[in-house]
mmCIF file of C-alpha atoms in Angstrom:
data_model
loop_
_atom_site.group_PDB
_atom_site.id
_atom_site.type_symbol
_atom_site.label_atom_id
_atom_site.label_comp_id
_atom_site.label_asym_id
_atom_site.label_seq_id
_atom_site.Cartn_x
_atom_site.Cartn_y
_atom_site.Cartn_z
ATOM 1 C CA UNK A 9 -29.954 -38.503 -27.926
ATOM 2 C CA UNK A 10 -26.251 -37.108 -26.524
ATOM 3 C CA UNK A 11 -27.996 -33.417 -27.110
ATOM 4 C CA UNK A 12 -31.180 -34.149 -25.183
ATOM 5 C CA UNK A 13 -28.798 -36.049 -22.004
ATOM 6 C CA UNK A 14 -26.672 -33.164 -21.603
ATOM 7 C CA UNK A 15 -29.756 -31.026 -21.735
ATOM 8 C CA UNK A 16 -31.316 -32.822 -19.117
ATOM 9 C CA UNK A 17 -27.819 -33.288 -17.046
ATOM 10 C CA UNK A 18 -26.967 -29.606 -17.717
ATOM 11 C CA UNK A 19 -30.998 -28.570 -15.723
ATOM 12 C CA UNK A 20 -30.048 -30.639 -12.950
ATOM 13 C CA UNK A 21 -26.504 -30.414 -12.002
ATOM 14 C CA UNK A 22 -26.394 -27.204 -9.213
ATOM 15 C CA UNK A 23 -24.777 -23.987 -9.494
ATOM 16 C CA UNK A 24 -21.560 -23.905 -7.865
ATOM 17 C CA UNK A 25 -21.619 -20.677 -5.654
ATOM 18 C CA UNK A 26 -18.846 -19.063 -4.760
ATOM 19 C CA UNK A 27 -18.193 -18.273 -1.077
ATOM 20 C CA UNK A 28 -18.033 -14.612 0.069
ATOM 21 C CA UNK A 29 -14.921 -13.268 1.660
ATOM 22 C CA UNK A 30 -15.291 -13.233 5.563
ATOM 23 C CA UNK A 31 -12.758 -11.329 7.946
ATOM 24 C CA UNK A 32 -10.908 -14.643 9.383
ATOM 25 C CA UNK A 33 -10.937 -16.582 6.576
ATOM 26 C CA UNK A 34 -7.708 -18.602 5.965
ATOM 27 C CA UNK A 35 -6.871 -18.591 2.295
ATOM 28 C CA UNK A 36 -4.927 -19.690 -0.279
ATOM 29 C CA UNK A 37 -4.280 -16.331 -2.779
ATOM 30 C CA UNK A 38 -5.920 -18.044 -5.511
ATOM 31 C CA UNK A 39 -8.678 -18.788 -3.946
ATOM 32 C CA UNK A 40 -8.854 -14.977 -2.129
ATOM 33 C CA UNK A 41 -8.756 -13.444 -5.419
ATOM 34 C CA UNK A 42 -11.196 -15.744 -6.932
ATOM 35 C CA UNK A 43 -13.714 -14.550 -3.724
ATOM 36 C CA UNK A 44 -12.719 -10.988 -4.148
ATOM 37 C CA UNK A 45 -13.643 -11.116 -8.108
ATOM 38 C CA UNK A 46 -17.123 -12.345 -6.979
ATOM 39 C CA UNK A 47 -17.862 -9.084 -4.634
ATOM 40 C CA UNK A 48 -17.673 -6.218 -6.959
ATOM 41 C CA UNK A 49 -19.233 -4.044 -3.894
ATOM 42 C CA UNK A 50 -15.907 -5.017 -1.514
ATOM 43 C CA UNK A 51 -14.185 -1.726 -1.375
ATOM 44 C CA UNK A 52 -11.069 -3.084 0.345
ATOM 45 C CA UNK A 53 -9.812 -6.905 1.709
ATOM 46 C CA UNK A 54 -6.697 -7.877 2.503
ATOM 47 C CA UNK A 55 -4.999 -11.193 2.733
ATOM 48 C CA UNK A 56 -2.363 -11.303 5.511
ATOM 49 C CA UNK A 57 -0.103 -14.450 6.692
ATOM 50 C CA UNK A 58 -2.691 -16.097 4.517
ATOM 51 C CA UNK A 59 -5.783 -14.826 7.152
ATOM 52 C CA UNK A 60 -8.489 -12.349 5.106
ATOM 53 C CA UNK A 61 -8.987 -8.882 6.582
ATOM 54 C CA UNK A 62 -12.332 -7.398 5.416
ATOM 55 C CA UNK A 63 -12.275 -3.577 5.852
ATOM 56 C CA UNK A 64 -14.998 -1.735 7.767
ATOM 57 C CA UNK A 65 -17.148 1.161 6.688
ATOM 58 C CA UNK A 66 -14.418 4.150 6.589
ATOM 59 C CA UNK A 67 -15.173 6.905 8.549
ATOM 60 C CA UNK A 68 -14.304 10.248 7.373
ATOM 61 C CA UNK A 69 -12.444 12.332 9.790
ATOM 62 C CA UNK A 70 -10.600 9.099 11.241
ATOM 63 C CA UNK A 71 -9.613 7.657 7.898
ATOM 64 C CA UNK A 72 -10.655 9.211 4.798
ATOM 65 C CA UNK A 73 -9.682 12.922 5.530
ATOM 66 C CA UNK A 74 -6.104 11.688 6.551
ATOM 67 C CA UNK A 75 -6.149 9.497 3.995
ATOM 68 C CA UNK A 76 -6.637 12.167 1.627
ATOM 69 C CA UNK A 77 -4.036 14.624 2.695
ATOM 70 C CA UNK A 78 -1.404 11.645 2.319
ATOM 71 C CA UNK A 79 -2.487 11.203 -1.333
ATOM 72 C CA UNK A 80 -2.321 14.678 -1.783
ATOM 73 C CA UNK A 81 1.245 14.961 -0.552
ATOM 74 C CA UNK A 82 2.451 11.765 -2.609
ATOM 75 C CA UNK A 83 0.739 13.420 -5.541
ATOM 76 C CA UNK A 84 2.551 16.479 -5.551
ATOM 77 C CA UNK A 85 5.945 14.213 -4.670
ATOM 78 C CA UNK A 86 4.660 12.155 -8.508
ATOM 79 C CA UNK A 87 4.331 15.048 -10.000
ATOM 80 C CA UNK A 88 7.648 16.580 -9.752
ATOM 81 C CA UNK A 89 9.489 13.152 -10.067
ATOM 82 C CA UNK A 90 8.893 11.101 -13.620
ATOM 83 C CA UNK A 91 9.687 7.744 -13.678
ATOM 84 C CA UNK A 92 7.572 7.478 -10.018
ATOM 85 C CA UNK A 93 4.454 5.503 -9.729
ATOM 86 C CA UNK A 94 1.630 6.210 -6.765
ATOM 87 C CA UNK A 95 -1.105 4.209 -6.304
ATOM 88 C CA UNK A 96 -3.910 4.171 -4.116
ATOM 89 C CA UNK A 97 -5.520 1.400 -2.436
ATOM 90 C CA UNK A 98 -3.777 -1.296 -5.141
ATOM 91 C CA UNK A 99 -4.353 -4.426 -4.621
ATOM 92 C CA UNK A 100 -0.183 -5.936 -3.841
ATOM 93 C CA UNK A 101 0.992 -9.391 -4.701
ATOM 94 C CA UNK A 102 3.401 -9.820 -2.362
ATOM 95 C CA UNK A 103 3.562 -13.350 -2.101
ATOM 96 C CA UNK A 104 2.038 -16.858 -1.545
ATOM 97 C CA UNK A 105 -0.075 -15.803 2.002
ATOM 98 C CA UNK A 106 0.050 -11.908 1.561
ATOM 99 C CA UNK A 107 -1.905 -9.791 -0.458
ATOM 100 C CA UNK A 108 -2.264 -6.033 1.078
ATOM 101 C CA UNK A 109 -4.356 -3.068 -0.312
ATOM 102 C CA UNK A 110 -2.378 -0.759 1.443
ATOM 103 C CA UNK A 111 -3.371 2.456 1.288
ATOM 104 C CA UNK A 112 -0.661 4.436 -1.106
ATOM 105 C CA UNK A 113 1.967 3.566 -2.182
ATOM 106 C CA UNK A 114 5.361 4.862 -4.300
ATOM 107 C CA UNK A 115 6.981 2.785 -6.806
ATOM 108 C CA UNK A 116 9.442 2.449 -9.400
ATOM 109 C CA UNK A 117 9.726 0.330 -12.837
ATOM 110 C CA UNK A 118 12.107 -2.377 -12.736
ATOM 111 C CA UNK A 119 14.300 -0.649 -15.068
ATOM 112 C CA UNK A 120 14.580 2.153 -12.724
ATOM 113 C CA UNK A 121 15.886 0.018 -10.386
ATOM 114 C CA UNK A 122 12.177 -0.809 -8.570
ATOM 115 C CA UNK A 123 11.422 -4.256 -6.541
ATOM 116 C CA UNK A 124 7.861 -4.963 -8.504
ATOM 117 C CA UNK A 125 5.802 -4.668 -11.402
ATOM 118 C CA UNK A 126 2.498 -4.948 -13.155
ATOM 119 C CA UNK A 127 1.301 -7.744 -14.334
ATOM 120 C CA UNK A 128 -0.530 -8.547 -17.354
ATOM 121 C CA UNK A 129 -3.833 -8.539 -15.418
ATOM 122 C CA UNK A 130 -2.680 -4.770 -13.765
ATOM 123 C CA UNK A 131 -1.921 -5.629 -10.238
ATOM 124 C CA UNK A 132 0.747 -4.726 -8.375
ATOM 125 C CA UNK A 133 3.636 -7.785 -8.409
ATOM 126 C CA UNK A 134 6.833 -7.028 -5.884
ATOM 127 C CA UNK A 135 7.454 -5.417 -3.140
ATOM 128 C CA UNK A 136 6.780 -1.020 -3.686
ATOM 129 C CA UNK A 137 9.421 0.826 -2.583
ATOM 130 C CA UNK A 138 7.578 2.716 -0.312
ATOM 131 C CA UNK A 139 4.222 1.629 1.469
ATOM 132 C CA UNK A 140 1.784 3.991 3.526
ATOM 133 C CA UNK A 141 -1.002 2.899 5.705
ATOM 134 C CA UNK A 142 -3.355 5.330 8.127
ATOM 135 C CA UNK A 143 -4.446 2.760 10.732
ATOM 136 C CA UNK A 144 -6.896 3.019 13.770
ATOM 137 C CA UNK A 145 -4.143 2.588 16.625
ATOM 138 C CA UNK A 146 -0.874 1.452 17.732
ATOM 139 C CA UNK A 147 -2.943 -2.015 18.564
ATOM 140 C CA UNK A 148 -4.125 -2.164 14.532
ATOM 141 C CA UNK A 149 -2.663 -5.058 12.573
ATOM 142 C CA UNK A 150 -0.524 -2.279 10.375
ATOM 143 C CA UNK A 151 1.892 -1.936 13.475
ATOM 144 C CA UNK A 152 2.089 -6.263 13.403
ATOM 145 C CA UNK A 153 1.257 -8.966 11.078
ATOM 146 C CA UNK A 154 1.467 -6.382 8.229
ATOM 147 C CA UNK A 155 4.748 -4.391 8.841
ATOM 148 C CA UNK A 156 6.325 -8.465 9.715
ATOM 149 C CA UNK A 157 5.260 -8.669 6.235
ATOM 150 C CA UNK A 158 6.649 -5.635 4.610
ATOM 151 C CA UNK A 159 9.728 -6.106 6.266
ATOM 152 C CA UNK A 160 10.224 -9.735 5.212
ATOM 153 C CA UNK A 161 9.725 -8.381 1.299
ATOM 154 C CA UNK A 162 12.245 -5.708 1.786
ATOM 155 C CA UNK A 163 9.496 -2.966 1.370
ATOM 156 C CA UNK A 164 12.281 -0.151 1.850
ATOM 157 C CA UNK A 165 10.204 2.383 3.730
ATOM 158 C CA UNK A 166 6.922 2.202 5.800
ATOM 159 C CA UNK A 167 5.202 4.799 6.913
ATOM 160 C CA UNK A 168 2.041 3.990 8.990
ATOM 161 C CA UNK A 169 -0.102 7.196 10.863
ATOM 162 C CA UNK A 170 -1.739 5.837 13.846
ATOM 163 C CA UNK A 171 -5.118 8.193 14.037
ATOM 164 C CA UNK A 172 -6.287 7.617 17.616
ATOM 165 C CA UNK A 173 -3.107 8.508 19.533
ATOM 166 C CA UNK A 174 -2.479 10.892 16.372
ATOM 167 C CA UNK A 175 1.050 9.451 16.129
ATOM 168 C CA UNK A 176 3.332 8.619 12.933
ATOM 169 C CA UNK A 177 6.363 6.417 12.528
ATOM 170 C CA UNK A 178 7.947 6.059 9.280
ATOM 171 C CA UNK A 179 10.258 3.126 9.107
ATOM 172 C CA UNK A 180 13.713 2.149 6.910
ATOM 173 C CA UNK A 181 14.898 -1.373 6.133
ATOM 174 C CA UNK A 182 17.728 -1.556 6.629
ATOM 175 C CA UNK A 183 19.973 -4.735 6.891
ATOM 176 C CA UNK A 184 16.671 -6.748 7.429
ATOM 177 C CA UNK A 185 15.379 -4.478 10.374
ATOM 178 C CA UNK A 186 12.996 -1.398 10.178
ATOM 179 C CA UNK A 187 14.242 1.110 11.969
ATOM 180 C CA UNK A 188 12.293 3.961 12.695
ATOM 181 C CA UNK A 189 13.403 7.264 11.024
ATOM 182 C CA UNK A 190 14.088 10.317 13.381
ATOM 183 C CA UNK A 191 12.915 13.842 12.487
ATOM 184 C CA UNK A 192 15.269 16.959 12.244
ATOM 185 C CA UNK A 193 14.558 19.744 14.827
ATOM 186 C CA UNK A 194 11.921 21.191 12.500
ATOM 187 C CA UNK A 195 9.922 17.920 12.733
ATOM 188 C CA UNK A 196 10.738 17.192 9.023
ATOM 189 C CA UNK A 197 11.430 13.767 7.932
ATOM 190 C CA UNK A 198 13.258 13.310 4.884
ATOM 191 C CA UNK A 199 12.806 9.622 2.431
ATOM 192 C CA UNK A 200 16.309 8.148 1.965
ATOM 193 C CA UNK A 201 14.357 6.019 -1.282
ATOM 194 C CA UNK A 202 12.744 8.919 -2.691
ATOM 195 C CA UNK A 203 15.111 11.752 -2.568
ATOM 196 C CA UNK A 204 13.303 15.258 -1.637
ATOM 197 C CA UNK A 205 10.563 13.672 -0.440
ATOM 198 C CA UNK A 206 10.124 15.981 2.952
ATOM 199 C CA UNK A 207 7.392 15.523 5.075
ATOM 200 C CA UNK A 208 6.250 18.134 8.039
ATOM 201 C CA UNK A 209 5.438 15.822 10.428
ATOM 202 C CA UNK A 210 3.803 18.039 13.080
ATOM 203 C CA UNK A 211 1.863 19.849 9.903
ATOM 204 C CA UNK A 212 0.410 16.698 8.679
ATOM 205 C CA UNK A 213 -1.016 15.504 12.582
ATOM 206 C CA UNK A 214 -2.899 18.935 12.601
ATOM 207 C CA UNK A 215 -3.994 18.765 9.197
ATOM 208 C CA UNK A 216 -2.257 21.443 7.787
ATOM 209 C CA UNK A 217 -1.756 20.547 4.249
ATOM 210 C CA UNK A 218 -0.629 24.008 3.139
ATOM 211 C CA UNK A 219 2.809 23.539 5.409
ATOM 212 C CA UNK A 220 2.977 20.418 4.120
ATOM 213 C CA UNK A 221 2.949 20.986 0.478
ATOM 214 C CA UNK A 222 5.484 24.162 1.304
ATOM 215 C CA UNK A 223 7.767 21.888 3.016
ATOM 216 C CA UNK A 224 7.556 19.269 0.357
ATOM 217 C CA UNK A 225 8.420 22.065 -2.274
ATOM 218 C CA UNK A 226 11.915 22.980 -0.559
ATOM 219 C CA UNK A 227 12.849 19.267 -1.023
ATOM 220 C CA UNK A 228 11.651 19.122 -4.179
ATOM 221 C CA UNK A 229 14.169 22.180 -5.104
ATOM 222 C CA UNK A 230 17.079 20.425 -3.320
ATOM 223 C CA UNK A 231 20.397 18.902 -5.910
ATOM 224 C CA UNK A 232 19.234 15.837 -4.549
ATOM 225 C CA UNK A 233 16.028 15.553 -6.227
ATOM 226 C CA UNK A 234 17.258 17.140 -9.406
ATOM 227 C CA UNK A 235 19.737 13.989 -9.586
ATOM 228 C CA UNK A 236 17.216 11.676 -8.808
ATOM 229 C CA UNK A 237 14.988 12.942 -12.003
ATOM 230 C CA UNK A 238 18.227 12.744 -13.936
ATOM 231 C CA UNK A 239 19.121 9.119 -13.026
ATOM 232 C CA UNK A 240 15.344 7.936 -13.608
ATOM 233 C CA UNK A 241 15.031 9.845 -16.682
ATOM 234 C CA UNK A 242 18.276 8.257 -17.658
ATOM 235 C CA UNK A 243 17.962 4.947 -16.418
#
């Protein structure tokens, strides 16, 4: 009798469907992830000041090009430097009303002296020490809700390239404030986190990766750098 009721309660009680995630949405970050675990199609949402962010179709000379040539250069950074982690597009747990996907980032292990670390379910726990976004404009919510969140998690550098005025600004915390860092008169900008990484600034806006990745090299042959692999290989 108990077999055949829950039978019969089991045909008629309704499946509980799971809504999907909607730009605008104001979430818990439970109940975004639980959404976002539902859409295995979503390439990229965000959950900022506790308000979802659903990303458009990606264009390719606007985003994923530039995207691309940042990877590239933070790849090359990686792998000169063990002991540095890059991701790309990881999903961040920042904290109770912010999750990010930001789109690379540079990190170190806690016992190299890094902010965050990966959790048993590999995301992204902690503030990276370096975050980089390519954004539409000066206007896009990277230049607003999202860097007021970096800065309040003591990301240490952000570095956000605005695509439609073709602009980039590459910020240091520092004493609570980003301040924006100021190029050298060959346009190169140098990481205070991440010793000898250089970055041609005017290279990168035209798309020249090859000065980029030659620029990169001469910081990656400075003492500097060479300490910094010693101290992370010797932690």
């Amino acid at each position: 009798m108990n077999a055949k009721f829950e039978e019969i309660r089991m045909s008629v009680t309704p499946t509980i469907k799971v809504p999907p995630l909607e730009s605008g949405d104001r979430l818990t970050r439970p109940e975004f992830e639980r959404r976002y675990h539902t859409m295995p199609n979503l390439k990229k949402a965000e959950l900022i000041e506790g308000v979802v962010y659903v990303a458009s179709p990606l264009r390719f000379a606007s985003h994923a090009e530039p995207h691309s040539l940042i990877i590239t250069w933070l790849g090359v950074y990686r792998a000169a430097t063990p002991g540095v982690r890059l991701g790309d597009n990881a999903t961040v747990r920042l904290d109770a009303d912010n999750e990010p996907q930001p789109d690379a980032l540079l990190r170190l292990e806690p016992e190299a002296g890094g902010k965050s670390r990966i959790t048993e379910d590999d995301y992204v726990e902690g503030a990276p020490e370096l975050i980089v976004e390519v954004a539409a404009s000066t206007a896009a919510y990277d230049l607003n809700d999202k860097l007021k969140v970096y800065r309040r998690n003591e990301v240490q550098e952000y570095l956000v390239w605005q695509r439609y005025e073709n602009r980039l600004d590459w910020f240091s915390l520092r004493e609570g404030v980003y301040v924006p860092f100021t190029a050298d008169e060959t346009r190169i900008i140098r990481s205070q986190v991440f010793p000898g990484l250089w970055l041609a600034v005017s290279a990168l806006l035209n798309g020249d990766l090859a000065t980029v990745l030659a620029q990169l090299q001469k910081g990656l042959a400075t003492a500097e750098h060479e300490e910094f692999c010693d101290r992370l290989r010797n932690p």
